[in-house]
mmCIF file of C-alpha atoms and ligand atoms in Angstrom:
data_model
loop_
_atom_site.group_PDB
_atom_site.id
_atom_site.type_symbol
_atom_site.label_atom_id
_atom_site.label_comp_id
_atom_site.label_asym_id
_atom_site.label_seq_id
_atom_site.Cartn_x
_atom_site.Cartn_y
_atom_site.Cartn_z
ATOM 1 C CA UNK A 1 0.000 0.000 0.000
ATOM 2 C CA UNK A 2 1.448 3.380 -0.962
ATOM 3 C CA UNK A 3 0.116 6.730 0.312
ATOM 4 C CA UNK A 4 0.715 9.802 -1.875
ATOM 5 C CA UNK A 5 -0.319 13.456 -1.603
ATOM 6 C CA UNK A 6 0.843 16.705 -3.189
ATOM 7 C CA UNK A 7 0.439 20.421 -2.579
ATOM 8 C CA UNK A 8 0.954 23.053 -5.236
ATOM 9 C CA UNK A 9 3.632 25.699 -4.850
ATOM 10 C CA UNK A 10 1.313 28.384 -6.188
ATOM 11 C CA UNK A 11 1.364 30.242 -2.867
ATOM 12 C CA UNK A 12 2.053 29.700 0.798
ATOM 13 C CA UNK A 13 0.750 26.442 2.272
ATOM 14 C CA UNK A 14 -2.486 27.347 4.056
ATOM 15 C CA UNK A 15 -4.781 26.019 6.746
ATOM 16 C CA UNK A 16 -6.951 24.224 4.134
ATOM 17 C CA UNK A 17 -3.876 22.399 2.782
ATOM 18 C CA UNK A 18 -2.757 21.446 6.279
ATOM 19 C CA UNK A 19 -6.153 20.156 7.462
ATOM 20 C CA UNK A 20 -7.295 18.713 4.127
ATOM 21 C CA UNK A 21 -4.038 17.112 3.021
ATOM 22 C CA UNK A 22 -0.915 17.328 5.200
ATOM 23 C CA UNK A 23 -2.306 15.977 8.486
ATOM 24 C CA UNK A 24 -4.346 13.118 6.939
ATOM 25 C CA UNK A 25 -1.449 12.178 4.621
ATOM 26 C CA UNK A 26 1.056 12.002 7.461
ATOM 27 C CA UNK A 27 -1.336 9.966 9.636
ATOM 28 C CA UNK A 28 -2.265 7.624 6.809
ATOM 29 C CA UNK A 29 1.370 7.212 5.784
ATOM 30 C CA UNK A 30 2.326 6.238 9.308
ATOM 31 C CA UNK A 31 -0.489 3.722 9.493
ATOM 32 C CA UNK A 32 0.430 2.135 6.179
ATOM 33 C CA UNK A 33 3.835 1.106 7.538
ATOM 34 C CA UNK A 34 5.424 1.956 4.156
ATOM 35 C CA UNK A 35 7.295 5.081 3.091
ATOM 36 C CA UNK A 36 4.700 7.700 2.131
ATOM 37 C CA UNK A 37 5.156 9.916 -0.933
ATOM 38 C CA UNK A 38 4.652 13.620 -0.188
ATOM 39 C CA UNK A 39 5.387 16.052 -2.967
ATOM 40 C CA UNK A 40 5.353 19.668 -3.983
ATOM 41 C CA UNK A 41 3.324 20.072 -7.147
ATOM 42 C CA UNK A 42 5.517 22.729 -8.717
ATOM 43 C CA UNK A 43 4.514 21.787 -12.276
ATOM 44 C CA UNK A 44 0.849 22.192 -11.415
ATOM 45 C CA UNK A 45 1.577 25.629 -9.976
ATOM 46 C CA UNK A 46 2.538 26.864 -13.458
ATOM 47 C CA UNK A 47 -1.158 26.801 -14.403
ATOM 48 C CA UNK A 48 -1.760 29.843 -12.204
ATOM 49 C CA UNK A 49 1.614 31.374 -11.413
ATOM 50 C CA UNK A 50 4.462 32.329 -13.744
ATOM 51 C CA UNK A 51 7.154 33.931 -11.548
ATOM 52 C CA UNK A 52 10.178 31.634 -11.192
ATOM 53 C CA UNK A 53 11.639 33.287 -8.082
ATOM 54 C CA UNK A 54 8.270 33.218 -6.359
ATOM 55 C CA UNK A 55 7.766 29.569 -7.273
ATOM 56 C CA UNK A 56 11.153 28.672 -5.752
ATOM 57 C CA UNK A 57 10.200 30.511 -2.564
ATOM 58 C CA UNK A 58 6.770 28.853 -2.390
ATOM 59 C CA UNK A 59 8.326 25.455 -3.098
ATOM 60 C CA UNK A 60 10.589 25.889 -0.058
ATOM 61 C CA UNK A 61 7.601 26.986 2.042
ATOM 62 C CA UNK A 62 5.555 23.930 1.092
ATOM 63 C CA UNK A 63 8.535 21.614 1.733
ATOM 64 C CA UNK A 64 9.123 23.294 5.111
ATOM 65 C CA UNK A 65 5.435 22.811 5.978
ATOM 66 C CA UNK A 66 5.653 19.061 5.247
ATOM 67 C CA UNK A 67 8.779 18.797 7.392
ATOM 68 C CA UNK A 68 7.426 20.991 10.199
ATOM 69 C CA UNK A 69 4.346 18.776 10.517
ATOM 70 C CA UNK A 70 6.458 15.638 10.857
ATOM 71 C CA UNK A 71 7.373 14.287 7.430
ATOM 72 C CA UNK A 72 10.553 12.280 8.082
ATOM 73 C CA UNK A 73 12.891 12.540 5.075
ATOM 74 C CA UNK A 74 14.763 9.418 6.170
ATOM 75 C CA UNK A 75 11.608 7.356 6.013
ATOM 76 C CA UNK A 76 9.161 9.140 3.727
ATOM 77 C CA UNK A 77 9.762 10.362 0.203
ATOM 78 C CA UNK A 78 9.552 14.165 -0.019
ATOM 79 C CA UNK A 79 10.152 15.507 -3.517
ATOM 80 C CA UNK A 80 9.517 18.197 -6.091
ATOM 81 C CA UNK A 81 7.198 16.913 -8.805
ATOM 82 C CA UNK A 82 9.384 18.435 -11.535
ATOM 83 C CA UNK A 83 12.511 16.588 -10.375
ATOM 84 C CA UNK A 84 11.156 13.246 -11.592
ATOM 85 C CA UNK A 85 10.519 14.385 -15.182
ATOM 86 C CA UNK A 86 8.976 11.062 -16.250
ATOM 87 C CA UNK A 87 5.747 12.587 -14.922
ATOM 88 C CA UNK A 88 5.522 14.969 -17.888
ATOM 89 C CA UNK A 89 6.168 12.131 -20.337
ATOM 90 C CA UNK A 90 3.433 10.046 -18.709
ATOM 91 C CA UNK A 91 1.074 13.037 -18.826
ATOM 92 C CA UNK A 92 1.357 13.105 -22.596
ATOM 93 C CA UNK A 93 0.693 9.387 -22.920
ATOM 94 C CA UNK A 94 -2.299 9.529 -20.570
ATOM 95 C CA UNK A 95 -3.729 12.613 -22.287
ATOM 96 C CA UNK A 96 -4.099 10.492 -25.414
ATOM 97 C CA UNK A 97 -6.345 8.134 -23.421
ATOM 98 C CA UNK A 98 -8.494 10.890 -21.889
ATOM 99 C CA UNK A 99 -11.731 12.020 -23.535
ATOM 100 C CA UNK A 100 -11.787 15.838 -23.632
ATOM 101 C CA UNK A 101 -15.403 15.795 -22.339
ATOM 102 C CA UNK A 102 -14.165 14.210 -19.107
ATOM 103 C CA UNK A 103 -11.864 17.192 -18.511
ATOM 104 C CA UNK A 104 -14.486 19.743 -19.547
ATOM 105 C CA UNK A 105 -16.817 18.347 -16.856
ATOM 106 C CA UNK A 106 -14.246 18.704 -14.040
ATOM 107 C CA UNK A 107 -15.707 20.968 -11.304
ATOM 108 C CA UNK A 108 -12.319 22.410 -10.455
ATOM 109 C CA UNK A 109 -11.752 23.475 -14.082
ATOM 110 C CA UNK A 110 -15.230 24.997 -14.285
ATOM 111 C CA UNK A 111 -14.716 26.894 -11.000
ATOM 112 C CA UNK A 112 -11.259 28.136 -11.850
ATOM 113 C CA UNK A 113 -12.032 29.019 -15.452
ATOM 114 C CA UNK A 114 -14.953 31.170 -14.343
ATOM 115 C CA UNK A 115 -12.830 32.957 -11.711
ATOM 116 C CA UNK A 116 -9.501 33.469 -13.489
ATOM 117 C CA UNK A 117 -8.649 35.827 -16.316
ATOM 118 C CA UNK A 118 -5.995 33.464 -17.753
ATOM 119 C CA UNK A 119 -7.567 30.133 -18.642
ATOM 120 C CA UNK A 120 -4.738 28.180 -20.236
ATOM 121 C CA UNK A 121 -4.606 24.641 -21.627
ATOM 122 C CA UNK A 122 -2.494 23.591 -18.636
ATOM 123 C CA UNK A 123 -5.454 24.315 -16.382
ATOM 124 C CA UNK A 124 -7.612 22.139 -18.636
ATOM 125 C CA UNK A 125 -5.247 19.156 -18.473
ATOM 126 C CA UNK A 126 -4.448 19.635 -14.756
ATOM 127 C CA UNK A 127 -6.304 16.353 -13.898
ATOM 128 C CA UNK A 128 -4.167 14.399 -16.386
ATOM 129 C CA UNK A 129 -0.945 15.637 -14.772
ATOM 130 C CA UNK A 130 -2.495 14.676 -11.441
ATOM 131 C CA UNK A 131 -3.322 11.209 -12.808
ATOM 132 C CA UNK A 132 0.319 10.887 -13.909
ATOM 133 C CA UNK A 133 1.479 11.937 -10.411
ATOM 134 C CA UNK A 134 -0.504 9.114 -8.884
ATOM 135 C CA UNK A 135 -0.123 6.352 -11.478
ATOM 136 C CA UNK A 136 3.614 6.869 -11.993
ATOM 137 C CA UNK A 137 4.218 5.938 -8.352
ATOM 138 C CA UNK A 138 1.601 3.131 -8.236
ATOM 139 C CA UNK A 139 -0.014 4.876 -5.274
ATOM 140 C CA UNK A 140 -3.088 3.235 -3.768
ATOM 141 C CA UNK A 141 -4.283 5.723 -1.140
ATOM 142 C CA UNK A 142 -4.588 9.433 -1.828
ATOM 143 C CA UNK A 143 -5.517 11.607 1.165
ATOM 144 C CA UNK A 144 -7.141 14.758 -0.220
ATOM 145 C CA UNK A 145 -9.725 17.413 0.549
ATOM 146 C CA UNK A 146 -13.242 16.927 -0.826
ATOM 147 C CA UNK A 147 -12.488 19.244 -3.746
ATOM 148 C CA UNK A 148 -10.103 16.675 -5.243
ATOM 149 C CA UNK A 149 -12.443 13.671 -5.175
ATOM 150 C CA UNK A 150 -13.474 14.059 -8.805
ATOM 151 C CA UNK A 151 -9.834 14.223 -9.909
ATOM 152 C CA UNK A 152 -9.154 10.851 -8.299
ATOM 153 C CA UNK A 153 -12.198 9.446 -10.109
ATOM 154 C CA UNK A 154 -10.772 10.779 -13.384
ATOM 155 C CA UNK A 155 -7.434 9.119 -12.536
ATOM 156 C CA UNK A 156 -9.204 5.796 -11.985
ATOM 157 C CA UNK A 157 -11.105 6.135 -15.274
ATOM 158 C CA UNK A 158 -7.888 6.780 -17.215
ATOM 159 C CA UNK A 159 -6.053 3.917 -15.472
ATOM 160 C CA UNK A 160 -8.907 1.496 -16.195
ATOM 161 C CA UNK A 161 -8.896 2.340 -19.908
ATOM 162 C CA UNK A 162 -5.123 1.807 -20.034
ATOM 163 C CA UNK A 163 -5.190 -1.419 -17.995
ATOM 164 C CA UNK A 164 -8.050 -2.832 -20.097
ATOM 165 C CA UNK A 165 -6.106 -2.202 -23.262
ATOM 166 C CA UNK A 166 -2.583 -3.259 -22.222
ATOM 167 C CA UNK A 167 -3.083 -5.499 -19.188
ATOM 168 C CA UNK A 168 -2.490 -4.583 -15.546
ATOM 169 C CA UNK A 169 -0.088 -1.609 -15.599
ATOM 170 C CA UNK A 170 -1.369 0.836 -12.991
ATOM 171 C CA UNK A 171 -2.646 0.407 -9.447
ATOM 172 C CA UNK A 172 -6.163 1.896 -9.109
ATOM 173 C CA UNK A 173 -5.988 4.592 -6.413
ATOM 174 C CA UNK A 174 -8.613 5.259 -3.733
ATOM 175 C CA UNK A 175 -9.267 8.761 -2.391
ATOM 176 C CA UNK A 176 -8.991 9.078 1.382
ATOM 177 C CA UNK A 177 -11.353 11.847 2.451
ATOM 178 C CA UNK A 178 -12.204 12.420 6.072
ATOM 179 C CA UNK A 179 -15.921 13.044 5.806
ATOM 180 C CA UNK A 180 -16.012 15.070 9.014
ATOM 181 C CA UNK A 181 -13.696 17.564 7.365
ATOM 182 C CA UNK A 182 -15.680 19.693 5.041
ATOM 183 C CA UNK A 183 -13.941 21.962 2.625
ATOM 184 C CA UNK A 184 -12.178 24.512 4.809
ATOM 185 C CA UNK A 185 -13.633 27.963 4.072
ATOM 186 C CA UNK A 186 -11.465 30.974 3.361
ATOM 187 C CA UNK A 187 -11.806 34.518 4.677
ATOM 188 C CA UNK A 188 -14.661 35.273 2.284
ATOM 189 C CA UNK A 189 -16.568 32.011 2.864
ATOM 190 C CA UNK A 190 -15.535 30.431 -0.458
ATOM 191 C CA UNK A 191 -13.195 27.401 -0.417
ATOM 192 C CA UNK A 192 -9.878 28.472 1.109
ATOM 193 C CA UNK A 193 -7.605 28.664 -1.904
ATOM 194 C CA UNK A 194 -4.300 30.200 -2.892
ATOM 195 C CA UNK A 195 -5.758 31.417 -6.151
ATOM 196 C CA UNK A 196 -8.689 33.178 -4.432
ATOM 197 C CA UNK A 197 -6.225 34.902 -2.089
ATOM 198 C CA UNK A 198 -8.603 34.233 0.794
ATOM 199 C CA UNK A 199 -6.336 31.979 2.804
ATOM 200 C CA UNK A 200 -4.847 31.789 6.286
ATOM 201 C CA UNK A 201 -1.103 31.220 6.317
ATOM 202 C CA UNK A 202 -0.605 29.678 9.750
ATOM 203 C CA UNK A 203 3.158 30.213 9.629
ATOM 204 C CA UNK A 204 3.104 34.008 9.506
ATOM 205 C CA UNK A 205 3.925 36.243 12.494
ATOM 206 C CA UNK A 206 1.510 36.364 15.452
ATOM 207 C CA UNK A 207 0.501 39.876 14.480
ATOM 208 C CA UNK A 208 -0.087 38.946 10.821
ATOM 209 C CA UNK A 209 -2.128 35.920 11.864
ATOM 210 C CA UNK A 210 -4.297 38.010 14.150
ATOM 211 C CA UNK A 211 -4.877 40.593 11.433
ATOM 212 C CA UNK A 212 -5.856 37.998 8.853
ATOM 213 C CA UNK A 213 -8.300 36.303 11.253
ATOM 214 C CA UNK A 214 -9.929 39.701 11.887
ATOM 215 C CA UNK A 215 -10.698 39.838 8.143
ATOM 216 C CA UNK A 216 -12.929 36.716 8.180
ATOM 217 C CA UNK A 217 -16.314 37.793 6.869
ATOM 218 C CA UNK A 218 -19.267 37.334 9.272
ATOM 219 C CA UNK A 219 -22.861 38.534 9.261
ATOM 220 C CA UNK A 220 -24.049 41.454 11.366
ATOM 221 C CA UNK A 221 -25.777 39.609 14.245
ATOM 222 C CA UNK A 222 -25.261 41.719 17.384
ATOM 223 C CA UNK A 223 -22.855 40.485 20.060
ATOM 224 C CA UNK A 224 -25.469 39.236 22.552
ATOM 225 C CA UNK A 225 -27.832 37.553 20.117
ATOM 226 C CA UNK A 226 -27.894 33.826 19.236
ATOM 227 C CA UNK A 227 -25.874 32.958 16.144
ATOM 228 C CA UNK A 228 -25.978 30.030 13.731
ATOM 229 C CA UNK A 229 -22.588 28.266 14.050
ATOM 230 C CA UNK A 230 -23.254 26.243 10.901
ATOM 231 C CA UNK A 231 -23.324 29.371 8.785
ATOM 232 C CA UNK A 232 -20.208 30.951 10.205
ATOM 233 C CA UNK A 233 -16.698 30.573 8.747
ATOM 234 C CA UNK A 234 -15.096 31.446 12.116
ATOM 235 C CA UNK A 235 -16.877 28.489 13.702
ATOM 236 C CA UNK A 236 -16.033 26.189 10.759
ATOM 237 C CA UNK A 237 -12.331 27.054 11.098
ATOM 238 C CA UNK A 238 -12.424 26.672 14.880
ATOM 239 C CA UNK A 239 -14.091 23.267 14.571
ATOM 240 C CA UNK A 240 -11.454 22.126 12.071
ATOM 241 C CA UNK A 241 -8.695 22.433 14.694
ATOM 242 C CA UNK A 242 -10.494 22.141 18.039
ATOM 243 C CA UNK A 243 -11.171 18.987 20.051
ATOM 244 C CA UNK A 244 -14.707 17.580 20.165
ATOM 245 C CA UNK A 245 -15.376 19.085 23.589
ATOM 246 C CA UNK A 246 -14.006 22.493 22.599
ATOM 247 C CA UNK A 247 -16.299 22.433 19.553
ATOM 248 C CA UNK A 248 -19.352 21.524 21.642
ATOM 249 C CA UNK A 249 -18.566 24.392 24.045
ATOM 250 C CA UNK A 250 -18.147 26.903 21.254
ATOM 251 C CA UNK A 251 -21.369 25.747 19.555
ATOM 252 C CA UNK A 252 -23.266 26.300 22.817
ATOM 253 C CA UNK A 253 -21.845 29.792 23.150
ATOM 254 C CA UNK A 254 -22.968 30.631 19.607
ATOM 255 C CA UNK A 255 -26.492 29.264 20.103
ATOM 256 C CA UNK A 256 -26.945 30.993 23.453
ATOM 257 C CA UNK A 257 -25.668 34.342 22.183
ATOM 258 C CA UNK A 258 -22.878 34.294 24.728
ATOM 259 C CA UNK A 259 -20.136 35.126 22.251
ATOM 260 C CA UNK A 260 -19.692 37.855 19.653
ATOM 261 C CA UNK A 261 -17.776 37.373 16.406
ATOM 262 C CA UNK A 262 -14.837 39.452 17.675
ATOM 263 C CA UNK A 263 -14.401 37.169 20.696
ATOM 264 C CA UNK A 264 -14.867 34.048 18.546
ATOM 265 C CA UNK A 265 -12.100 35.277 16.236
ATOM 266 C CA UNK A 266 -9.869 35.861 19.232
ATOM 267 C CA UNK A 267 -10.467 32.296 20.404
ATOM 268 C CA UNK A 268 -9.699 30.970 16.940
ATOM 269 C CA UNK A 269 -6.438 32.939 16.924
ATOM 270 C CA UNK A 270 -5.414 31.568 20.339
ATOM 271 C CA UNK A 271 -6.381 28.055 19.300
ATOM 272 C CA UNK A 272 -4.187 28.227 16.179
ATOM 273 C CA UNK A 273 -1.250 29.525 18.202
ATOM 274 C CA UNK A 274 -1.565 26.791 20.812
ATOM 275 C CA UNK A 275 -2.294 23.848 18.468
ATOM 276 C CA UNK A 276 0.343 24.722 15.918
ATOM 277 C CA UNK A 277 2.967 26.377 18.138
ATOM 278 C CA UNK A 278 5.619 23.665 17.651
ATOM 279 C CA UNK A 279 5.049 23.440 13.910
ATOM 280 C CA UNK A 280 5.274 27.222 13.545
ATOM 281 C CA UNK A 281 8.599 27.201 15.356
ATOM 282 C CA UNK A 282 10.014 24.315 13.313
ATOM 283 C CA UNK A 283 8.849 25.964 10.091
ATOM 284 C CA UNK A 284 10.599 29.203 10.905
ATOM 285 C CA UNK A 285 13.835 27.368 11.800
ATOM 286 C CA UNK A 286 13.691 25.404 8.546
ATOM 287 C CA UNK A 287 13.075 28.514 6.449
ATOM 288 C CA UNK A 288 16.259 30.022 7.845
ATOM 289 C CA UNK A 289 18.204 26.859 6.895
ATOM 290 C CA UNK A 290 17.497 26.233 3.216
ATOM 291 C CA UNK A 291 20.277 23.609 3.059
ATOM 292 C CA UNK A 292 18.285 21.262 5.311
ATOM 293 C CA UNK A 293 15.230 21.587 3.065
ATOM 294 C CA UNK A 294 17.309 21.043 -0.077
ATOM 295 C CA UNK A 295 18.979 17.925 1.320
ATOM 296 C CA UNK A 296 15.629 16.443 2.349
ATOM 297 C CA UNK A 297 14.233 17.076 -1.127
ATOM 298 C CA UNK A 298 17.230 15.664 -2.967
ATOM 299 C CA UNK A 299 17.165 12.477 -0.889
ATOM 300 C CA UNK A 300 13.472 12.037 -1.711
ATOM 301 C CA UNK A 301 13.959 12.794 -5.381
ATOM 302 C CA UNK A 302 16.514 10.007 -5.798
ATOM 303 C CA UNK A 303 13.997 7.529 -4.360
ATOM 304 C CA UNK A 304 11.086 8.982 -6.365
ATOM 305 C CA UNK A 305 12.986 8.762 -9.674
ATOM 306 C CA UNK A 306 13.798 5.081 -9.087
ATOM 307 C CA UNK A 307 10.099 4.198 -8.667
ATOM 308 C CA UNK A 308 9.082 6.433 -11.584
ATOM 309 C CA UNK A 309 11.625 4.768 -13.848
ATOM 310 C CA UNK A 310 10.119 1.307 -13.371
ATOM 311 C CA UNK A 311 6.643 2.483 -14.345
ATOM 312 C CA UNK A 312 7.670 4.599 -17.312
ATOM 313 C CA UNK A 313 9.775 1.787 -18.789
ATOM 314 C CA UNK A 314 6.770 -0.566 -18.622
ATOM 315 C CA UNK A 315 4.468 2.073 -20.162
ATOM 316 C CA UNK A 316 6.882 2.828 -23.020
ATOM 317 C CA UNK A 317 7.127 -0.873 -23.724
ATOM 318 C CA UNK A 318 3.327 -1.258 -23.965
ATOM 319 C CA UNK A 319 3.067 1.755 -26.244
ATOM 320 C CA UNK A 320 5.887 0.692 -28.552
ATOM 321 C CA UNK A 321 8.309 3.519 -27.777
HETATM 322 N N1 AQP B 401 -9.989 24.715 1.450
HETATM 323 C C1 AQP B 401 -9.558 23.463 1.526
HETATM 324 N N2 AQP B 401 -10.129 22.592 2.377
HETATM 325 C C2 AQP B 401 -9.683 21.296 2.483
HETATM 326 N N3 AQP B 401 -8.674 20.816 1.755
HETATM 327 C C3 AQP B 401 -8.071 21.654 0.894
HETATM 328 N N4 AQP B 401 -7.053 21.507 0.038
HETATM 329 C C4 AQP B 401 -6.816 22.663 -0.599
HETATM 330 N N5 AQP B 401 -7.671 23.605 -0.198
HETATM 331 C C5 AQP B 401 -8.470 23.017 0.730
HETATM 332 C C6 AQP B 401 -6.341 20.254 -0.153
HETATM 333 O O1 AQP B 401 -4.952 20.540 -0.153
HETATM 334 C C7 AQP B 401 -4.319 19.684 -1.083
HETATM 335 C C8 AQP B 401 -3.399 20.482 -1.925
HETATM 336 O O2 AQP B 401 -4.119 21.409 -2.691
HETATM 337 P P1 AQP B 401 -3.357 22.178 -3.860
HETATM 338 O O3 AQP B 401 -2.563 23.265 -3.331
HETATM 339 O O4 AQP B 401 -2.605 21.238 -4.682
HETATM 340 O O5 AQP B 401 -4.474 22.619 -4.818
HETATM 341 P P2 AQP B 401 -5.853 23.206 -4.521
HETATM 342 O O6 AQP B 401 -6.766 22.195 -3.965
HETATM 343 O O7 AQP B 401 -6.336 23.799 -5.778
HETATM 344 O O8 AQP B 401 -5.477 24.257 -3.418
HETATM 345 P P3 AQP B 401 -5.536 25.751 -3.627
HETATM 346 O O9 AQP B 401 -5.041 26.461 -2.456
HETATM 347 O O10 AQP B 401 -6.941 26.045 -4.041
HETATM 348 O O11 AQP B 401 -4.478 25.996 -4.772
HETATM 349 P P4 AQP B 401 -4.628 26.892 -6.053
HETATM 350 O O12 AQP B 401 -5.495 28.043 -5.683
HETATM 351 O O13 AQP B 401 -3.241 27.299 -6.400
HETATM 352 O O14 AQP B 401 -5.218 26.047 -7.110
HETATM 353 C C9 AQP B 401 -5.403 18.953 -1.844
HETATM 354 O O15 AQP B 401 -5.519 17.645 -1.340
HETATM 355 C C10 AQP B 401 -6.635 19.717 -1.534
HETATM 356 O O16 AQP B 401 -7.793 18.900 -1.499
#
């Protein structure tokens, strides 16, 4: 069983990435007993971001986030997607097995293409590159947020077509989605996303974190009136990191009108500082020591390329290249 998850380097890793992908991937990887594959999807980030220097910086940030949350480079495989270039070769092969209608129906493409001014072909074939990420490494379990479920289904569809035609070549992956974790909302209530610029970077300074939490949009219910926790992004974010009991207590305060939004934001801020204090410290140490990050990545990339090589050789053989 192989666990695999990636995060794009299109911006800073945010709370949605941590809750939706990093924490479940690390837990699932540990449970599997095998080295887990955690990567930085730097090729995917080109669909929305063109600045090389910025990409390098974001790539380091995402790698540091994986390491700060406990990815062990001696055991797991931490790598940059672009450093195992067989993934781009496989993307081309797989794209020739992918009906264009399948890609046109992808929710993520529809959402992004209606929100972005630059809708490029890379954005359209994003799910095929993602299929290549997964199939190249014969990964079987893919911890992701709910938003990525359809992409895993597309990956399975492509793999089935290929396997039916050429015999068993790819492992069929399963998405691992923790149902209790809904899509983490951003500051404006939409899905927290780097490209919507509505995200919470949990690694920023205390002051910056406080300021960003203050910007979470709420309705105008007065301080002492009952509030609906299920329609409030502050509550949704609090629940995503709090324990069960802490969530029950906060829900009661909302329903009884015993807490205003300002105080709820303050509690969210304190909760993030206390739950992620160690990770914030490790992240900041790592960011000041780029050599440690680079060494971890290079060690992972050697292992990733060896696995990728086996798959791509088999695929080329089937296809007659
Ligand atoms: N808001 C979210 N809630 C829960 N999970 C989330 N993930 C992302 N946002 C949320 C999960 O994080 C993993 C990595 O995502 P990604 O960075 O590769 O791409 P994304 O899902 O498209 O994330 P962004 O921030 O929205 O990136 P941009 O804007 O650059 O495209 C995935 O497992 C995802 O489910």
